[in-house]
Short mmCIF file of C-alpha atoms in Angstrom, two decimals:
data_model
loop_
_atom_site.label_atom_id
_atom_site.label_comp_id
_atom_site.label_asym_id
_atom_site.label_seq_id
_atom_site.Cartn_x
_atom_site.Cartn_y
_atom_site.Cartn_z
CA MET A 1 0.00 0.00 0.00
CA THR A 2 1.37 3.41 -0.92
CA LYS A 3 1.72 5.94 1.88
CA LYS A 4 0.88 9.54 1.20
CA LYS A 5 3.78 11.80 2.10
CA PRO A 6 2.82 14.45 4.68
CA ASN A 7 2.83 17.93 3.15
CA SER A 8 3.59 19.98 6.30
CA ALA A 9 6.03 20.03 9.21
CA ARG A 10 3.21 19.24 11.61
CA GLY A 11 2.12 16.35 9.39
CA ARG A 12 5.66 14.93 9.39
CA ILE A 13 5.85 15.10 13.19
CA ARG A 14 2.50 13.35 13.50
CA SER A 15 3.62 10.64 11.09
CA GLU A 16 6.99 10.10 12.79
CA LEU A 17 5.45 10.03 16.27
CA ALA A 18 2.76 7.53 15.19
CA ASP A 19 5.42 5.34 13.54
CA PHE A 20 7.57 5.41 16.66
CA LEU A 21 4.69 4.52 19.01
CA ALA A 22 3.69 1.64 16.74
CA ASP A 23 7.25 0.29 16.54
CA TYR A 24 7.76 0.80 20.27
CA ALA A 25 4.59 -1.14 21.10
CA ARG A 26 5.58 -4.07 18.89
CA LYS A 27 9.05 -4.14 20.38
CA HIS A 28 8.35 -3.60 24.06
CA TYR A 29 4.73 -4.26 24.90
CA MET A 30 2.76 -6.33 22.45
CA ASP A 31 3.91 -9.69 23.82
CA ALA A 32 4.97 -8.52 27.27
CA GLU A 33 3.44 -9.71 30.51
CA ALA A 34 2.96 -6.16 31.81
CA GLY A 35 2.59 -2.62 30.58
CA LEU A 36 0.93 -1.39 27.43
CA ARG A 37 -0.53 -4.55 25.94
CA LEU A 38 -3.64 -6.19 24.55
CA LYS A 39 -5.78 -8.43 26.67
CA GLY A 40 -6.08 -12.14 25.92
CA ALA A 41 -3.53 -14.75 24.90
CA PRO A 42 -0.49 -13.44 22.93
CA ALA A 43 -1.38 -15.69 19.99
CA LYS A 44 -4.70 -13.89 19.58
CA ARG A 45 -3.31 -10.38 19.70
CA ALA A 46 -3.69 -8.42 16.51
CA ALA A 47 -0.99 -6.31 14.92
CA VAL A 48 -0.74 -2.56 15.31
CA ALA A 49 -2.67 -0.66 12.67
CA ARG A 50 -1.50 2.79 11.62
CA LYS A 51 -3.95 5.20 10.02
CA ARG A 52 -3.44 8.74 8.80
CA SER A 53 -7.02 9.86 8.11
CA PRO A 54 -8.59 12.78 10.04
CA LEU A 55 -10.78 12.17 13.05
CA PRO A 56 -12.79 10.20 13.85
CA GLU A 57 -10.24 7.79 12.33
CA PRO A 58 -7.26 7.51 14.74
CA ASP A 59 -3.64 8.00 13.73
CA LEU A 60 -2.73 4.88 15.66
CA SER A 61 -4.88 2.09 17.07
CA TRP A 62 -4.45 -1.23 18.80
CA ALA A 63 -6.95 -3.75 17.48
CA GLU A 64 -8.18 -7.08 18.79
CA ARG A 65 -10.50 -9.39 16.88
CA GLY A 66 -11.05 -6.74 14.26
CA SER A 67 -12.11 -3.91 16.58
CA ALA A 68 -9.97 -1.11 17.96
CA ILE A 69 -9.63 -1.15 21.73
CA TRP A 70 -7.10 1.69 22.14
CA LYS A 71 -6.92 4.70 19.86
CA PHE A 72 -4.38 7.52 19.66
CA TYR A 73 -4.98 10.80 17.85
CA ILE A 74 -1.55 12.36 17.37
CA LEU A 75 -1.41 16.19 17.65
CA PRO A 76 -4.90 16.56 16.12
CA GLU A 77 -6.38 19.84 14.93
CA PRO A 78 -8.85 21.61 17.25
CA SER A 79 -11.70 21.18 14.78
CA ALA A 80 -11.15 17.42 14.75
CA VAL A 81 -11.05 17.12 18.54
CA ARG A 82 -14.32 19.03 18.90
CA ARG A 83 -15.98 16.18 17.02
CA LEU A 84 -14.63 13.75 19.60
CA ALA A 85 -15.17 15.78 22.80
CA GLU A 86 -17.47 18.71 22.18
CA GLY A 87 -17.30 21.63 24.57
CA VAL A 88 -13.92 20.76 26.10
CA PRO A 89 -11.19 23.44 26.24
CA PHE A 90 -8.49 22.19 23.92
CA LEU A 91 -4.71 22.51 23.67
CA LYS A 92 -3.63 21.53 20.19
CA ASP A 93 -0.19 20.00 20.84
CA THR A 94 -1.45 16.92 22.68
CA ILE A 95 -2.19 13.27 22.09
CA VAL A 96 -5.85 12.35 22.47
CA TYR A 97 -6.45 8.84 23.79
CA SER A 98 -9.63 6.77 23.65
CA ASP A 99 -10.41 3.20 24.71
CA LYS A 100 -13.08 0.65 23.87
CA ALA A 101 -15.28 1.84 26.77
CA GLY A 102 -15.37 5.34 25.30
CA SER A 103 -13.11 6.92 27.95
CA ILE A 104 -11.30 9.93 26.52
CA GLY A 105 -8.20 11.65 27.83
CA PHE A 106 -5.33 13.93 26.87
CA ILE A 107 -1.62 13.10 27.06
CA GLU A 108 1.25 15.57 26.92
CA PRO A 109 3.72 14.23 24.31
CA LEU A 110 6.96 15.23 26.08
CA PRO A 111 6.25 13.55 29.46
CA PHE A 112 4.90 10.54 27.55
CA LEU A 113 8.15 10.19 25.59
CA ARG A 114 10.23 10.64 28.75
CA PHE A 115 8.25 7.83 30.39
CA LEU A 116 8.80 5.53 27.40
CA ASP A 117 12.51 6.37 27.48
CA GLU A 118 12.72 5.29 31.13
CA GLU A 119 10.69 2.16 30.45
CA SER A 120 13.03 1.08 27.66
CA ALA A 121 16.13 1.77 29.81
CA GLY A 122 17.56 4.06 27.13
CA GLU A 123 17.31 1.49 24.34
CA ASP A 124 15.40 3.91 22.09
CA HIS A 125 16.98 7.04 23.56
CA ALA A 126 18.38 8.47 20.31
CA ARG A 127 15.08 8.18 18.46
CA ILE A 128 13.09 9.55 21.40
CA LEU A 129 15.49 12.49 21.77
CA ALA A 130 15.11 13.34 18.07
CA LEU A 131 11.32 13.29 18.40
CA MET A 132 11.39 15.47 21.51
CA GLU A 133 13.49 18.07 19.70
CA CYS A 134 10.97 18.19 16.84
CA LEU A 135 7.88 18.49 19.01
CA PRO A 136 6.48 21.99 19.52
CA ALA A 137 6.99 23.50 22.97
CA ALA A 138 3.46 23.08 24.29
CA ALA A 139 2.12 24.46 27.54
CA PRO A 140 1.31 21.76 30.10
CA LEU A 141 -2.26 20.52 30.25
CA GLN A 142 -4.09 22.72 32.73
CA PRO A 143 -7.78 21.90 32.97
CA PRO A 144 -9.84 24.65 34.60
CA SER A 145 -9.58 24.62 38.39
CA GLN A 146 -13.29 25.43 38.71
CA PHE A 147 -15.89 23.12 37.21
CA ASN A 148 -19.63 22.55 37.33
CA GLY A 149 -19.96 18.87 38.16
CA THR A 150 -22.95 16.54 38.12
CA VAL A 151 -23.92 14.63 41.26
CA VAL A 152 -23.79 10.92 40.48
CA ASP A 153 -24.83 9.77 43.92
CA SER A 154 -25.41 11.26 47.36
CA ALA A 155 -26.18 8.79 50.13
CA GLU A 156 -26.21 8.67 53.92
CA PHE A 157 -24.50 5.32 54.50
CA ILE A 158 -24.45 5.59 58.31
CA ARG A 159 -26.03 8.17 60.58
CA ASP A 160 -24.90 11.70 59.66
CA HIS A 161 -22.16 10.37 57.35
CA PHE A 162 -22.56 10.93 53.63
CA SER A 163 -20.82 9.86 50.44
CA LEU A 164 -21.06 12.38 47.59
CA LYS A 165 -19.91 11.32 44.12
CA VAL A 166 -19.51 14.00 41.46
CA LYS A 167 -18.70 13.60 37.77
CA ALA A 168 -16.50 16.37 36.38
CA PRO A 169 -16.61 17.22 32.67
CA TYR A 170 -12.89 18.08 32.55
CA ALA A 171 -10.76 18.42 35.68
CA GLN A 172 -7.17 18.11 36.82
CA ARG A 173 -5.96 14.69 37.92
CA PRO A 174 -5.69 14.79 41.75
CA LEU A 175 -3.05 13.42 44.07
CA PRO A 176 -3.95 11.58 47.28
CA GLY A 177 -4.30 14.18 50.02
CA GLN A 178 -5.55 17.03 47.84
CA PHE A 179 -8.93 18.61 48.51
CA LEU A 180 -11.92 20.25 46.82
CA GLN A 181 -13.60 23.54 47.70
CA VAL A 182 -17.33 22.84 47.36
CA MET A 183 -20.15 25.35 47.05
CA CYS A 184 -22.54 23.65 49.46
CA ASP A 185 -25.53 25.88 48.77
CA PRO A 186 -25.91 27.84 45.50
CA VAL A 187 -28.76 30.01 46.82
CA PRO A 188 -26.68 33.00 48.02
CA HIS A 189 -24.81 33.07 44.70
CA VAL A 190 -27.55 32.91 42.06
CA SER A 191 -30.56 34.95 40.93
CA ASP A 192 -32.48 31.99 39.53
CA PRO A 193 -36.24 32.38 40.17
CA LYS A 194 -36.13 28.83 41.47
CA TYR A 195 -34.37 30.17 44.56
CA ARG A 196 -35.47 33.81 44.82
CA SER A 197 -38.76 35.66 44.51
CA PHE A 198 -37.39 38.57 42.51
CA GLU A 199 -35.47 39.36 39.35
CA TYR A 200 -32.59 41.78 39.09
CA SER A 201 -33.15 44.96 37.08
CA GLU A 202 -30.96 47.87 36.07
CA LYS A 203 -33.56 50.34 37.39
CA THR A 204 -34.69 48.77 40.65
CA LEU A 205 -32.96 47.18 43.59
CA PRO A 206 -33.97 43.62 44.48
CA ARG A 207 -36.27 43.05 47.42
CA LEU A 208 -35.08 40.24 49.62
CA ARG A 209 -37.46 38.21 51.72
CA GLY A 210 -36.74 38.23 55.44
CA ILE A 211 -35.85 34.55 55.51
CA GLU A 212 -33.05 35.15 53.00
CA LEU A 213 -31.55 37.77 55.28
CA LEU A 214 -31.96 35.89 58.54
CA GLU A 215 -31.59 32.23 57.55
CA ARG A 216 -28.11 30.73 58.05
CA ARG A 217 -26.77 30.01 54.58
CA PRO A 218 -23.22 28.89 53.76
CA PHE A 219 -21.89 31.70 51.59
CA LEU A 220 -18.28 30.44 51.65
CA ARG A 221 -17.16 27.18 50.09
CA ARG A 222 -16.23 24.25 52.31
CA PRO A 223 -13.04 22.16 51.92
CA PHE A 224 -13.31 18.36 51.66
CA SER A 225 -10.51 15.86 51.09
CA ILE A 226 -10.83 13.59 48.07
CA ALA A 227 -11.85 10.11 49.25
CA SER A 228 -11.59 8.42 45.85
CA TYR A 229 -11.01 9.22 42.20
CA LYS A 230 -12.13 7.13 39.24
CA ALA A 231 -11.23 7.87 35.64
CA GLY A 232 -10.47 5.95 32.49
CA PRO A 233 -10.67 2.16 32.10
CA ALA A 234 -11.45 0.47 35.40
CA ASP A 235 -9.53 -2.72 34.58
CA ALA A 236 -6.28 -1.21 33.28
CA ASN A 237 -3.14 -1.06 35.42
CA GLU A 238 -0.64 0.20 32.85
CA ALA A 239 1.67 2.77 34.46
CA TRP A 240 1.56 5.11 31.45
CA LEU A 241 -2.16 5.71 32.07
CA ASP A 242 -1.12 7.88 35.02
CA LEU A 243 -0.07 10.46 32.41
CA VAL A 244 -3.61 10.78 31.00
CA THR A 245 -5.88 13.66 31.97
CA TRP A 246 -9.36 12.16 31.65
CA LEU A 247 -12.72 13.53 30.67
CA GLY A 248 -15.67 12.58 32.85
CA ALA A 249 -13.66 11.69 35.96
CA GLU A 250 -15.54 10.91 39.16
CA PHE A 251 -14.59 12.44 42.51
CA GLU A 252 -15.91 11.21 45.85
CA ILE A 253 -15.97 13.03 49.16
CA ILE A 254 -17.07 11.54 52.47
CA TYR A 255 -18.21 13.96 55.15
CA ARG A 256 -20.07 14.13 58.45
CA ARG A 257 -23.16 16.33 58.67
CA ILE A 258 -22.69 18.64 61.64
CA PRO A 259 -25.95 19.15 63.58
CA GLY A 260 -27.07 22.69 62.81
CA GLY A 261 -24.17 23.20 60.40
CA PRO A 262 -25.35 25.23 57.38
CA GLY A 263 -22.62 23.93 55.06
CA THR A 264 -22.85 20.17 55.52
CA GLY A 265 -26.60 20.48 56.05
CA ALA A 266 -27.06 22.08 52.64
CA LEU A 267 -24.63 19.64 51.02
CA SER A 268 -26.61 16.66 52.32
CA ARG A 269 -29.67 17.84 50.34
CA TYR A 270 -28.02 17.32 46.94
CA ALA A 271 -29.46 14.49 44.85
CA ALA A 272 -28.33 12.57 41.76
CA GLY A 273 -28.49 14.75 38.66
CA ASP A 274 -27.99 18.06 40.50
CA LYS A 275 -25.26 20.43 39.39
CA ILE A 276 -22.62 21.41 41.93
CA ASP A 277 -19.91 24.06 41.69
CA ILE A 278 -16.43 22.90 42.75
CA VAL A 279 -12.93 24.35 42.76
CA GLY A 280 -10.06 21.89 42.77
CA PRO A 281 -8.13 19.74 43.19
CA LEU A 282 -6.23 22.11 45.47
CA GLY A 283 -3.25 21.97 47.80
CA LYS A 284 -0.18 19.76 48.01
CA GLY A 285 -0.98 16.09 48.41
CA PHE A 286 1.02 13.21 49.85
CA ALA A 287 4.44 12.52 48.35
CA VAL A 288 3.79 8.90 47.37
CA GLY A 289 7.05 8.49 45.46
CA PRO A 290 9.44 6.82 45.82
CA ILE A 291 7.04 4.06 46.80
CA PRO A 292 7.88 2.56 50.21
CA GLU A 293 7.89 -1.19 50.69
CA ILE A 294 5.43 -0.85 53.60
CA ALA A 295 3.02 2.05 54.11
CA LEU A 296 1.40 2.59 57.50
CA LEU A 297 -1.86 4.53 57.13
CA VAL A 298 -3.35 6.02 60.31
CA GLY A 299 -6.75 7.70 60.32
CA GLY A 300 -8.73 9.33 63.09
CA GLY A 301 -12.48 9.98 62.85
CA ILE A 302 -13.64 11.89 59.78
CA GLY A 303 -9.97 12.33 58.85
CA ALA A 304 -9.86 8.73 57.60
CA PRO A 305 -11.63 9.05 54.16
CA PRO A 306 -8.65 10.52 52.23
CA LEU A 307 -6.72 7.37 53.14
CA ILE A 308 -8.99 5.40 50.77
CA PHE A 309 -7.54 7.21 47.76
CA LEU A 310 -4.01 6.85 49.14
CA ALA A 311 -4.47 3.13 49.85
CA GLU A 312 -5.80 2.53 46.33
CA GLU A 313 -2.84 4.35 44.79
CA LEU A 314 -0.20 2.61 46.93
CA SER A 315 -1.74 -0.84 46.48
CA ARG A 316 -1.90 -0.36 42.71
CA ARG A 317 1.83 0.37 42.71
CA GLY A 318 2.69 -2.80 44.63
CA CYS A 319 3.14 -1.32 48.10
CA GLU A 320 2.19 -3.34 51.20
CA VAL A 321 -0.40 -1.27 53.07
CA LYS A 322 -1.19 -1.53 56.79
CA LEU A 323 -4.22 0.43 57.98
CA PHE A 324 -5.08 1.71 61.47
CA LEU A 325 -8.40 3.49 62.07
CA GLY A 326 -9.62 5.08 65.28
CA ALA A 327 -12.50 7.19 66.59
CA VAL A 328 -14.16 8.18 69.84
CA SER A 329 -17.00 5.71 69.28
CA LYS A 330 -18.50 3.40 66.67
CA ASP A 331 -20.82 6.09 65.25
CA ARG A 332 -17.85 8.38 64.55
CA ILE A 333 -16.06 5.91 62.26
CA PRO A 334 -16.90 7.08 58.70
CA PHE A 335 -17.34 3.58 57.26
CA CYS A 336 -19.90 0.77 57.37
CA LEU A 337 -18.62 -1.64 60.02
CA GLU A 338 -19.34 -5.35 59.73
CA GLY A 339 -18.24 -8.55 61.44
CA GLU A 340 -18.80 -9.90 64.93
CA ASN A 341 -16.57 -7.30 66.59
CA GLY A 342 -17.49 -4.46 64.24
CA ASP A 343 -13.96 -4.30 62.88
CA THR A 344 -14.51 -5.33 59.25
CA ILE A 345 -14.87 -2.73 56.49
CA GLU A 346 -15.95 -4.08 53.11
CA ARG A 347 -14.49 -1.16 51.20
CA PHE A 348 -10.99 -1.99 52.37
CA GLU A 349 -11.56 -5.74 52.11
CA ARG A 350 -12.07 -5.29 48.35
CA MET A 351 -8.52 -3.94 48.27
CA GLY A 352 -7.24 -6.89 50.29
CA LEU A 353 -6.78 -4.76 53.43
CA CYS A 354 -7.84 -5.63 56.97
CA PRO A 355 -7.64 -2.45 59.07
CA ALA A 356 -7.13 -2.40 62.81
CA VAL A 357 -10.22 -0.56 64.09
CA CYS A 358 -10.12 1.14 67.51
CA THR A 359 -12.65 3.10 69.55
CA ASP A 360 -12.04 5.04 72.74
CA ASP A 361 -15.19 3.61 74.37
CA GLY A 362 -14.79 0.05 73.05
CA SER A 363 -18.04 0.12 71.05
CA ALA A 364 -16.25 -1.35 68.00
CA GLY A 365 -12.95 -3.10 67.38
CA ILE A 366 -10.10 -2.67 69.86
CA HIS A 367 -10.84 -0.76 73.08
CA GLY A 368 -8.32 2.05 73.19
CA LEU A 369 -6.45 4.61 71.13
CA VAL A 370 -5.43 3.89 67.54
CA THR A 371 -1.79 4.31 68.52
CA LYS A 372 -2.02 1.08 70.58
CA PRO A 373 -2.08 -1.43 67.65
CA LEU A 374 0.29 0.83 65.71
CA LEU A 375 2.93 0.64 68.46
CA GLU A 376 2.45 -3.13 68.75
CA TYR A 377 3.02 -3.55 65.02
CA LEU A 378 6.17 -1.41 65.07
CA GLU A 379 7.58 -3.28 68.08
CA GLN A 380 7.00 -6.63 66.34
CA ASN A 381 8.55 -5.50 63.03
CA GLN A 382 11.58 -3.50 64.07
CA GLY A 383 13.71 -5.34 61.54
CA ARG A 384 11.67 -3.79 58.69
CA LEU A 385 11.52 -0.19 59.92
CA ALA A 386 13.89 1.02 57.20
CA SER A 387 11.36 0.04 54.52
CA MET A 388 8.35 1.78 56.15
CA LYS A 389 6.70 5.17 55.77
CA MET A 390 3.77 6.51 57.75
CA PHE A 391 0.85 8.59 56.42
CA ALA A 392 -1.88 10.02 58.61
CA CYS A 393 -4.91 12.27 58.81
CA GLY A 394 -7.05 13.05 61.83
CA PRO A 395 -7.39 15.34 64.84
CA ARG A 396 -4.41 17.38 65.94
CA PRO A 397 -3.73 15.39 69.18
CA LEU A 398 -3.42 12.19 67.14
CA LEU A 399 -1.02 13.76 64.66
CA SER A 400 1.04 15.22 67.50
CA ALA A 401 1.29 11.74 69.07
CA LEU A 402 2.40 10.30 65.72
CA ASN A 403 5.21 12.87 65.68
CA GLY A 404 6.59 11.27 68.84
CA ILE A 405 6.18 7.76 67.41
CA ALA A 406 7.90 8.73 64.15
CA ASN A 407 10.85 10.17 66.07
CA ARG A 408 11.06 7.14 68.38
CA PHE A 409 11.21 4.64 65.51
CA HIS A 410 13.00 6.96 63.02
CA LEU A 411 10.16 6.70 60.49
CA PRO A 412 9.41 9.17 57.71
CA CYS A 413 5.89 10.46 58.25
CA GLU A 414 3.51 12.75 56.39
CA VAL A 415 0.29 14.12 57.83
CA LEU A 416 -2.73 15.97 56.45
CA LEU A 417 -3.62 19.01 58.53
CA GLU A 418 -7.24 20.08 58.97
CA GLU A 419 -8.19 23.72 59.30
CA ARG A 420 -11.01 26.09 58.42
CA MET A 421 -10.44 27.51 54.94
CA ALA A 422 -12.29 30.50 53.54
CA CYS A 423 -10.84 30.51 50.02
CA GLY A 424 -8.64 27.43 49.57
CA ILE A 425 -6.14 29.25 47.36
CA GLY A 426 -4.02 31.14 49.91
CA ALA A 427 -5.57 34.59 49.47
CA CYS A 428 -7.35 34.95 52.82
CA ILE A 429 -4.48 33.59 54.98
CA SER A 430 -6.97 32.11 57.45
CA CYS A 431 -5.62 28.53 57.54
CA VAL A 432 -2.07 29.05 58.79
CA CYS A 433 0.05 26.80 60.98
CA ALA A 434 3.48 27.19 62.54
CA VAL A 435 6.31 25.24 60.90
CA LYS A 436 10.07 25.13 61.23
CA GLU A 437 12.42 23.97 58.48
CA PRO A 438 15.87 22.65 59.45
CA GLY A 439 18.29 25.56 59.75
CA GLN A 440 15.54 28.19 59.41
CA LYS A 441 13.47 30.29 61.77
CA ALA A 442 9.95 29.24 62.66
CA HIS A 443 7.25 30.84 60.54
CA PHE A 444 3.60 30.53 59.63
CA THR A 445 2.56 28.84 56.41
CA ARG A 446 -0.75 28.38 54.59
CA ILE A 447 -2.21 24.89 54.90
CA CYS A 448 -4.27 25.25 51.70
CA VAL A 449 -1.25 26.03 49.49
CA GLU A 450 1.92 24.70 51.14
CA GLY A 451 -0.16 21.80 52.52
CA PRO A 452 -2.33 20.15 53.60
CA ALA A 453 0.34 17.40 53.49
CA PHE A 454 3.33 18.18 55.73
CA ASP A 455 6.34 16.35 57.08
CA VAL A 456 5.28 15.63 60.65
CA ARG A 457 8.63 16.84 62.01
CA LYS A 458 8.30 20.31 60.45
CA VAL A 459 5.02 21.19 62.19
CA MET A 460 5.28 22.98 65.53
CA TRP A 461 2.59 21.02 67.34
CA HIS A 462 2.60 23.06 70.53
CA ALA A 463 2.86 26.52 68.97
#
C-alpha cells in the first residue's frame, strides 16, 4: 500500500510520532506480561494498525479481533477534537487517547516520551530524543480549576455520614491528600427564580425576603478531602495511564453532617443529577514516590476518608499497606462496620486490606487509642523499619502523638492538617500553621497552598 507523504512540518511530526509509538509497542509491549498490551492470549493479539485519516479515524490504534480497543490521535487539529469531545477546552499540541469503553483523555507528548525512554532503559533514547526536539513547545495541560460537576450519587451510608460522588466534565488529575472547595448551597450566589422571589433589574434594587436575610446560609465554600477518584478504564493497570488527563472523571468526598451546620446540612440535600460548583483539586498532596515497601496509614475519625484514595494508589503500585483506624465511638467511624466485633470494612476488604479498628469507648474493634495497635506492630517488626513510611490524617492530638512515634522509631511520616479555609487558594491567609524547616526560623505557612500534606517533624505542634 502506498503511503501519502505528509505535506507539512506538523504532518511529518505526526507521522513520525505515530510510527515510533507503533514500533515501540511491537518491540516492548505487544507480547509482554505487563505494561501497554492487549488483553487475551499473545497468539490472539492483533498487529498494530497505523492510520493517517482525520478524526474520527485515529492515527494509531491497537486492534483485537477486528475492533480497535485503544486509539491515539496524534497532535490533532482543534476542529477534529471538537468532534470527539465537544465543549472541552483544547490545547492543540497533545495526544488524544480513547479506549473501547469510550473513555477519553489527553496526554502531553513530552512527558509521555520521557516515560517511554525510562521504560526502555535508554534502548530507544536516540530516536526519542530526536522526536522530543521536533515536538512543539506546548504548555502543560491545565484543565480549569473550577468546574460545574454533576452529582452521580449522594447517600447517607451511616447516621450523619454521607458519600457524595460527582462527575466532572474536565478536571485536573488529583493526588492523594488534595482537597476540593465545594459550594454547598448555591442560593446566596444565584438569581435563579427557582431560589429567589425577585429578578434583578438595572432600574430597581432587588427586594429580599426576610428569611433570605436571617436564615443561616453557607456563603463560603467548604473544603473536603478527596476520598476516591475514578477515571479511564477500570480494569487497566498500565503505568503510562497515570499520564492521562481524563474527561468525565468521578470524585468522591465523604463527610459528616454537623448538627445545625449550614454547610454540611445544605450539602446533604443534593441528589443525583444536580449540578454542583467545585474548585479543585487544590493543595499539596502526599508525596507517594518513591514508593515505600510498607506504608502505615493512620486515620482518626472523619480524617480517615482521604486514606482510601491513598491506599488505592499505593496498592496499585505494589506497596504493602497496613491500615489503622480510630475514633471516639462506633458512630464516629466514617465507614460501614461489619463482622462480629465491628472491625470489618468491606471497602478496604475489596482492596485486600484488613484495618485495625479502635474506639475510645470500646463500642467497636479494639478498646483504646489507635496508637495502641500501631505501636504493637512497630515493636513486632523493628527489623523492617527502614522500609516503612507513615501517612496520617485526623485530629491534631493524634497527629502530635504520631510525631513522637515517628521520632522514636525513626520513620518518615507525612500528615494531612485540617483547618477552616475560607478561600482554599491562599488569598485569605486564614488557615495558617506554625512550621520550622531545618536551619531556618519558625514561621507561619498556609495549609491550603503549602499543605495540607506536611512532614510531621516540620510542624510545631505546641505553637
